[in-house]
mmCIF file of C-alpha atoms and ligand atoms in Angstrom:
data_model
loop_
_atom_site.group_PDB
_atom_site.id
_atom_site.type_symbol
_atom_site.label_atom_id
_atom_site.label_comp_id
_atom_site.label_asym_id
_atom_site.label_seq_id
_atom_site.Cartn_x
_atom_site.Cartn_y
_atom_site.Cartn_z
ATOM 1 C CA UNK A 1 -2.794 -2.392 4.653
ATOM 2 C CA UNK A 2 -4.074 -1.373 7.860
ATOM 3 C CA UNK A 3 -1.409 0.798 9.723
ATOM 4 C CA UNK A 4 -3.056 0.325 12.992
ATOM 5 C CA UNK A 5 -4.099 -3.272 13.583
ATOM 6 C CA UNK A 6 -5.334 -5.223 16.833
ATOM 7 C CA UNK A 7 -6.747 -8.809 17.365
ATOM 8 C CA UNK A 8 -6.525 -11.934 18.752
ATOM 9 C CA UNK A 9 -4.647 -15.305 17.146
ATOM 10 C CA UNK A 10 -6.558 -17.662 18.519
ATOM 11 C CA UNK A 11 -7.283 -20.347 16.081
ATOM 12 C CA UNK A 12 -9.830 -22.371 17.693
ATOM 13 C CA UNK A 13 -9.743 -24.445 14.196
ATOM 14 C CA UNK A 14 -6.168 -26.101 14.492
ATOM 15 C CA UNK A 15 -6.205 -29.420 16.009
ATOM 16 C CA UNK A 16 -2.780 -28.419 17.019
ATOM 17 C CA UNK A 17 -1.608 -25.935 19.608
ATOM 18 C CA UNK A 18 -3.816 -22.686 20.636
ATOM 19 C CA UNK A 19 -2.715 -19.490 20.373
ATOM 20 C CA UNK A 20 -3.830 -17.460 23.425
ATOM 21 C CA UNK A 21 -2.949 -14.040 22.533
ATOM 22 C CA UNK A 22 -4.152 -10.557 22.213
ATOM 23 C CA UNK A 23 -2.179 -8.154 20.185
ATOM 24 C CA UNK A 24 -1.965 -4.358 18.602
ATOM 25 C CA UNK A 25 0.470 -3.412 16.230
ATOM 26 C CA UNK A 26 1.336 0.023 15.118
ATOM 27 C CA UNK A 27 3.283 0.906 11.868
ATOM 28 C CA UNK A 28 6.223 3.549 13.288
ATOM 29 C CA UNK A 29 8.039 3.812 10.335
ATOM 30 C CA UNK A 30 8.892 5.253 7.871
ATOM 31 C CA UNK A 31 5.299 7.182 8.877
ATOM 32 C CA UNK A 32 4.101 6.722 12.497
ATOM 33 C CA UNK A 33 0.689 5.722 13.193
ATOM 34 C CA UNK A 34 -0.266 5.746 17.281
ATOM 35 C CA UNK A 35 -3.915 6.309 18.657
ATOM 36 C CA UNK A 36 -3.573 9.061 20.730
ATOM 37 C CA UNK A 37 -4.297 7.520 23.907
ATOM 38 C CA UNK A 38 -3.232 7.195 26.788
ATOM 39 C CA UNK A 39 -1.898 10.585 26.906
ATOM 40 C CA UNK A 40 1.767 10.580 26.195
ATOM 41 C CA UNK A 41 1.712 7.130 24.788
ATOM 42 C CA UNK A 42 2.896 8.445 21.123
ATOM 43 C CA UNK A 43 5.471 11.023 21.826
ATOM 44 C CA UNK A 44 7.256 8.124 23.695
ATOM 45 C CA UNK A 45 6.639 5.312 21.224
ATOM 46 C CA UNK A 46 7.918 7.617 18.777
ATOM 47 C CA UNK A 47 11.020 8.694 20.666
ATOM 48 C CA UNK A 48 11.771 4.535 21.510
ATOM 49 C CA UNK A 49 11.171 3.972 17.948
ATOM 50 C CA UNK A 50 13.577 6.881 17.098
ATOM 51 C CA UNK A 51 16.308 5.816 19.210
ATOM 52 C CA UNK A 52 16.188 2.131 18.293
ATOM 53 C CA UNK A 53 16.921 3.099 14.736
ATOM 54 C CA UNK A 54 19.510 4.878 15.446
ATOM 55 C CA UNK A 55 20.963 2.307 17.958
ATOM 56 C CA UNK A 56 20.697 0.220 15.211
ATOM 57 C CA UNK A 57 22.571 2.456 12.811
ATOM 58 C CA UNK A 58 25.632 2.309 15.590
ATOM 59 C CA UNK A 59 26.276 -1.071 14.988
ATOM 60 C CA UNK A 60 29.178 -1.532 12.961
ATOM 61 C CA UNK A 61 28.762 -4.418 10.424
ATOM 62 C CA UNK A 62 25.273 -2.701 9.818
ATOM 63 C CA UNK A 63 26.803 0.565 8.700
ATOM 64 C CA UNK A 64 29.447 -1.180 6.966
ATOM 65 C CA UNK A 65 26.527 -3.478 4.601
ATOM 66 C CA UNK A 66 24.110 -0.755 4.094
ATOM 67 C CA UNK A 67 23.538 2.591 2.904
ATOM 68 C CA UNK A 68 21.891 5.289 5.775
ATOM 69 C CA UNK A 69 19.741 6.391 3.171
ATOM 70 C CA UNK A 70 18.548 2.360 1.888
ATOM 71 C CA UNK A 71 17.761 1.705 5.560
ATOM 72 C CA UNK A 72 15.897 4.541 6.229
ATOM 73 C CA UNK A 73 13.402 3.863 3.975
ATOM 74 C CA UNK A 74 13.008 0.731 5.794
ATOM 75 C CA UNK A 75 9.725 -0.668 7.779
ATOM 76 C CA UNK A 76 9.183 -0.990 11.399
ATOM 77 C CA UNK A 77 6.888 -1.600 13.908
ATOM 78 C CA UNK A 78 5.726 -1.797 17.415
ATOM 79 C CA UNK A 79 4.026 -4.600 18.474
ATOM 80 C CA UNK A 80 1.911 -5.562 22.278
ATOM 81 C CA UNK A 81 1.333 -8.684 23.199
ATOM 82 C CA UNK A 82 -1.162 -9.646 25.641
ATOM 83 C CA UNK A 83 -1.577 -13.358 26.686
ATOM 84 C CA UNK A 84 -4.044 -13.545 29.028
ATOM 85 C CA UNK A 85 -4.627 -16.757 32.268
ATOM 86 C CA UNK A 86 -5.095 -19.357 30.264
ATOM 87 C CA UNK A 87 -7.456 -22.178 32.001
ATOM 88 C CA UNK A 88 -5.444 -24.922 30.267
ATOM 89 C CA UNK A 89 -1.754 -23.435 29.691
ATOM 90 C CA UNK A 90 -0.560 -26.818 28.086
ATOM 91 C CA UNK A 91 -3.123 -26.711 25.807
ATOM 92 C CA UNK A 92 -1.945 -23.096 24.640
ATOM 93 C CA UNK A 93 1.249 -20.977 23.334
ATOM 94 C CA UNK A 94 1.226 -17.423 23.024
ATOM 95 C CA UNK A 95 3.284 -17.430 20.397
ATOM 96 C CA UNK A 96 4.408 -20.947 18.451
ATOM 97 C CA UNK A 97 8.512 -21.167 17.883
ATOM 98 C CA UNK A 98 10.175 -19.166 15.333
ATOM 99 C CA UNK A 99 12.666 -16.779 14.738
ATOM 100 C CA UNK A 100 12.740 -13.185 14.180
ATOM 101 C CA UNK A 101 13.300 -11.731 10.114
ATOM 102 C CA UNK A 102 14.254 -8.143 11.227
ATOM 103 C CA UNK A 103 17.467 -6.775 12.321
ATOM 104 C CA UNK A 104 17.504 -6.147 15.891
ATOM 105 C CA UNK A 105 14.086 -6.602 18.305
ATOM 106 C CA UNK A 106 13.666 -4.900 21.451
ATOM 107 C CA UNK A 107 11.188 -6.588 23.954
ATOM 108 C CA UNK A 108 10.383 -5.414 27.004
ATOM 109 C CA UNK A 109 7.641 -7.310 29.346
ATOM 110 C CA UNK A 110 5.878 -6.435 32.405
ATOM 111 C CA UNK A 111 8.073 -9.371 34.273
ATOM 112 C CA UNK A 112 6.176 -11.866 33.761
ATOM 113 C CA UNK A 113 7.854 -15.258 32.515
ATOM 114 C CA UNK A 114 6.909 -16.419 29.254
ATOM 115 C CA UNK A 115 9.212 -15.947 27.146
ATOM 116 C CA UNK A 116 11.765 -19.124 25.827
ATOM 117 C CA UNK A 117 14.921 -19.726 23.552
ATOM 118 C CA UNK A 118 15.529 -23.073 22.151
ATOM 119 C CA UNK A 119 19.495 -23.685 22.693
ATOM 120 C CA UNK A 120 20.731 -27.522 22.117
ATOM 121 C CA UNK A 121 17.304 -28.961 21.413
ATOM 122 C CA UNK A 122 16.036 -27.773 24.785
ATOM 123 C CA UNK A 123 13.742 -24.596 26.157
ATOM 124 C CA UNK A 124 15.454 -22.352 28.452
ATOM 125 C CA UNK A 125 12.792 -19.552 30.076
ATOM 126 C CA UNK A 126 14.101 -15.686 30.137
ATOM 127 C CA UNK A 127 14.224 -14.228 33.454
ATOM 128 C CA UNK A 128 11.770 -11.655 32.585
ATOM 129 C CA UNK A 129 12.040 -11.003 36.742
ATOM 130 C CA UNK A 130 13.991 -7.545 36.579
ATOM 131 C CA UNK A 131 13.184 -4.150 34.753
ATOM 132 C CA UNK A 132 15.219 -5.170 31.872
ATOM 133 C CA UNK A 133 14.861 -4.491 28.237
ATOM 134 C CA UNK A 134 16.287 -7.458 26.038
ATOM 135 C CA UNK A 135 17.474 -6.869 22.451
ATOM 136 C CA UNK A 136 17.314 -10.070 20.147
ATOM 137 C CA UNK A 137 19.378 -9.919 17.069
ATOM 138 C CA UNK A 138 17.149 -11.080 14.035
ATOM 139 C CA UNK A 139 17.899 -13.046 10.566
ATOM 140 C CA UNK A 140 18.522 -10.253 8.994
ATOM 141 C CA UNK A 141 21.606 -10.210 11.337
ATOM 142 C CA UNK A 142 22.692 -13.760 10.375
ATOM 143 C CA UNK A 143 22.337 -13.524 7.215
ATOM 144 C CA UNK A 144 25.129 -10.412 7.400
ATOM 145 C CA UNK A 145 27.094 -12.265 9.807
ATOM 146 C CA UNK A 146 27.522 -15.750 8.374
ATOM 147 C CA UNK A 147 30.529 -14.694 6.202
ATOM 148 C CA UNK A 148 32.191 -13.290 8.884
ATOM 149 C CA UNK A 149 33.233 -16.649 10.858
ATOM 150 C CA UNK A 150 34.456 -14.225 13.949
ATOM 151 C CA UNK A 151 31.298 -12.961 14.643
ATOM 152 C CA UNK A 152 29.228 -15.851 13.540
ATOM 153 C CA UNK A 153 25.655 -15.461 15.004
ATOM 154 C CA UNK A 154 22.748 -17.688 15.212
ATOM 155 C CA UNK A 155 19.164 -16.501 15.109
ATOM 156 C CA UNK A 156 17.355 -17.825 18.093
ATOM 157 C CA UNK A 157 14.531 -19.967 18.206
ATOM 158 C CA UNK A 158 11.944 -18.697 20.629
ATOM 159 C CA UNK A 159 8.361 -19.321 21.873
ATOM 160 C CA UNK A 160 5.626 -17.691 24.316
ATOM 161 C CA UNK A 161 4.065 -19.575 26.777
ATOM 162 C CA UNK A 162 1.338 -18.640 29.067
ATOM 163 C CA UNK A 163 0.011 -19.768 32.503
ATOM 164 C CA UNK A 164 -3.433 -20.210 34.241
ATOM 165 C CA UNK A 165 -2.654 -17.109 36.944
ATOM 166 C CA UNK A 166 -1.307 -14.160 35.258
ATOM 167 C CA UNK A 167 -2.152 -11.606 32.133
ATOM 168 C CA UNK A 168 1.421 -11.815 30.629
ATOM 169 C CA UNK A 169 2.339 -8.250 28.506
ATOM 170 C CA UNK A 170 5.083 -7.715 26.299
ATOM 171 C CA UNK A 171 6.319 -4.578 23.834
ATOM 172 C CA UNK A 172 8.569 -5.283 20.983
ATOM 173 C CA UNK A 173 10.322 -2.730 18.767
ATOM 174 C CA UNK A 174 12.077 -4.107 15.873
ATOM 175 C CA UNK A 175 13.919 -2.646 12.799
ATOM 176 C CA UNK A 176 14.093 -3.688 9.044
ATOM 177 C CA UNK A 177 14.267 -3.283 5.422
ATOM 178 C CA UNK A 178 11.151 -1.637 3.200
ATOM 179 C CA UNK A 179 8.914 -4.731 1.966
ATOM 180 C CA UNK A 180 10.665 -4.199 -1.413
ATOM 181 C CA UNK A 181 13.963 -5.034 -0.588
ATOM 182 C CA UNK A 182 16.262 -8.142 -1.770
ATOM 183 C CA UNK A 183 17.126 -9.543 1.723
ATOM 184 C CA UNK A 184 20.922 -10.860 0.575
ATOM 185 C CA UNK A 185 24.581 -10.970 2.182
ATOM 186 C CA UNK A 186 26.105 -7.607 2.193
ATOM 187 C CA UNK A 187 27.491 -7.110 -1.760
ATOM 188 C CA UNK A 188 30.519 -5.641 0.031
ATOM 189 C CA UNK A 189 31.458 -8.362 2.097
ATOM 190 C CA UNK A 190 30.594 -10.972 -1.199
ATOM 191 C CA UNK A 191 32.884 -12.069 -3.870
ATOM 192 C CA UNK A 192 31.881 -14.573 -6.463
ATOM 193 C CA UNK A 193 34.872 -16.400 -6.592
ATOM 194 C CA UNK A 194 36.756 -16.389 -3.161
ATOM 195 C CA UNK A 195 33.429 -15.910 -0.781
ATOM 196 C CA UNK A 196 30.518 -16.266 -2.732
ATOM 197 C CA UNK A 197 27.354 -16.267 -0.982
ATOM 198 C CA UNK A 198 25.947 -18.201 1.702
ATOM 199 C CA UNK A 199 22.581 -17.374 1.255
ATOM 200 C CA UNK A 200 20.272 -16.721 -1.858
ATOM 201 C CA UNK A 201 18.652 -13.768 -0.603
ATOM 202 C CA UNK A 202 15.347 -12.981 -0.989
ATOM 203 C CA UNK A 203 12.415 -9.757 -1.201
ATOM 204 C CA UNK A 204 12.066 -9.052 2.439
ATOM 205 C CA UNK A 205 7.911 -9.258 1.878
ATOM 206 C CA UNK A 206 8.460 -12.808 0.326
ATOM 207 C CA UNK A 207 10.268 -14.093 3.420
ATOM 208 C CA UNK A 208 7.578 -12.631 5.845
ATOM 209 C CA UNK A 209 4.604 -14.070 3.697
ATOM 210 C CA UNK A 210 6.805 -17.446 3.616
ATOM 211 C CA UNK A 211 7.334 -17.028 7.703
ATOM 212 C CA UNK A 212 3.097 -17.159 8.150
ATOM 213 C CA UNK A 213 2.983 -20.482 6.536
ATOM 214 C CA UNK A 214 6.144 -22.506 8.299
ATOM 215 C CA UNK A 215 5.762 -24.343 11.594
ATOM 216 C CA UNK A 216 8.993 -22.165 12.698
ATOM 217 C CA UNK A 217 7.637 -19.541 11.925
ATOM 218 C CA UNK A 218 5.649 -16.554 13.193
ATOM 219 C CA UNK A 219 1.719 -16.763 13.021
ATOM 220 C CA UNK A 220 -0.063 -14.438 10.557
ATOM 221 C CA UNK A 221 -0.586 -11.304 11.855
HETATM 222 O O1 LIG B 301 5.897 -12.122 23.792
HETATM 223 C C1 LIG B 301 7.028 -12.575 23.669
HETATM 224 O O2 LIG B 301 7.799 -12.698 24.614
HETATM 225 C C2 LIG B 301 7.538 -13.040 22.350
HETATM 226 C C3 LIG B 301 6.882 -12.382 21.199
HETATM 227 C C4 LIG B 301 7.682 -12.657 19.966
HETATM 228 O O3 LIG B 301 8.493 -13.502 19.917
HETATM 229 C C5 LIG B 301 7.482 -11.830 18.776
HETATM 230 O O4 LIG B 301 6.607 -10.963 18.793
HETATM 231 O O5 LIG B 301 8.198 -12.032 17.801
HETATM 232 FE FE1 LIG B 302 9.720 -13.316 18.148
#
């Protein structure tokens, strides 16, 4: 597998909707692969990349599932998006609706709007106006949370769009398991006969294979 990949997902073959998108994605861990330009560029991916694992490690129902030494042998990667002026925008999507496998997701964008959440059968945009940096939780974190009916969290649906004027950009971090790895509900927070599972779990590589084939679901890479 290619640990430094760039292209473009626009399939001109699908009667469907075009994707208008440019991306390059970098494998950070558990090795970290980054060309070495601009100058700079990989001694700060690699420090973002550092801290968001670590951020990730502070939250608490994460610690309280996993093992530090499990996680850490987990994959992650850094993704850019660029969706260039599209001459026919409702013709296009930068990226069709899904939602994300992983744990947590950083994005940050260079404020232009784009980016939408499905809530209540309708598309909200994201103010992507300010010099903000917005974390998305992912599956992975529904999947943990859905036997804990306090902190029960849904995994948004979102979408890209693009426009006819202006080159939108976006950066996303995210965090996860190692391909290998049975996605299930936390064994400690499962009990076969009082709370047995809500989900059936499956290998983290399955699920992201399965993902490129669904409509809600992320494009192949
Ligand atoms: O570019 C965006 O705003 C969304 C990209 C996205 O959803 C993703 O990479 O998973
Ligand atoms: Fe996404």
């Amino acid at each position: 597998m290619d640990r430094i990949r760039f292209g473009s997902s626009n399939n001109l073959s699908s009667t469907q909707v075009r994707l208008w998108r440019d991306y390059l994605k970098l494998f950070v861990h558990p090795d970290f692969y980054a060309p070495h330009k601009p100058a700079g560029f990989s001694e700060t991916l690699l420090e973002l990349c550092t801290k968001q694992r670590e951020l990730t490690w502070y939250i608490r129902i994460v610690r309280s599932a996993y093992d530090r030494a499990e996680m850490d042998k987990g994959m992650d990667f850094f993704v850019i998006d660029m969706y260039p002026p599209c001459p026919q925008p409702e013709l296009a999507r930068g990226a069709s609706p899904h939602t994300d496998f992983r744990i947590m997701i950083m994005l940050a964008s260079n404020r232009v709007d784009g980016l939408q959440i499905k809530q209540n059968g309708k598309w909200f945009s994201v103010n992507a106006d300010r010099n903000h940096l917005m974390v998305k939780l992912g599956d992975q974190m529904e999947l943990l949370m859905a036997l804990l009916i306090m902190l029960f969290h849904k995994s948004a649906i979102h979408r890209a769009v693009v426009n006819s004027k202006t080159t939108r950009i976006s950066l996303t971090t995210s965090y996860g398991p190692e391909v290998n790895n049975l996605v299930v509900p936390a064994p400690k927070f499962v009990d076969d006969n009082y709370n047995p599972p809500a989900y059936r779990g499956m290998k983290y590589g399955t699920r992201t294979l399965y993902l490129s084939f669904t409509s809600i679901g992320k494009w192949a890479y």
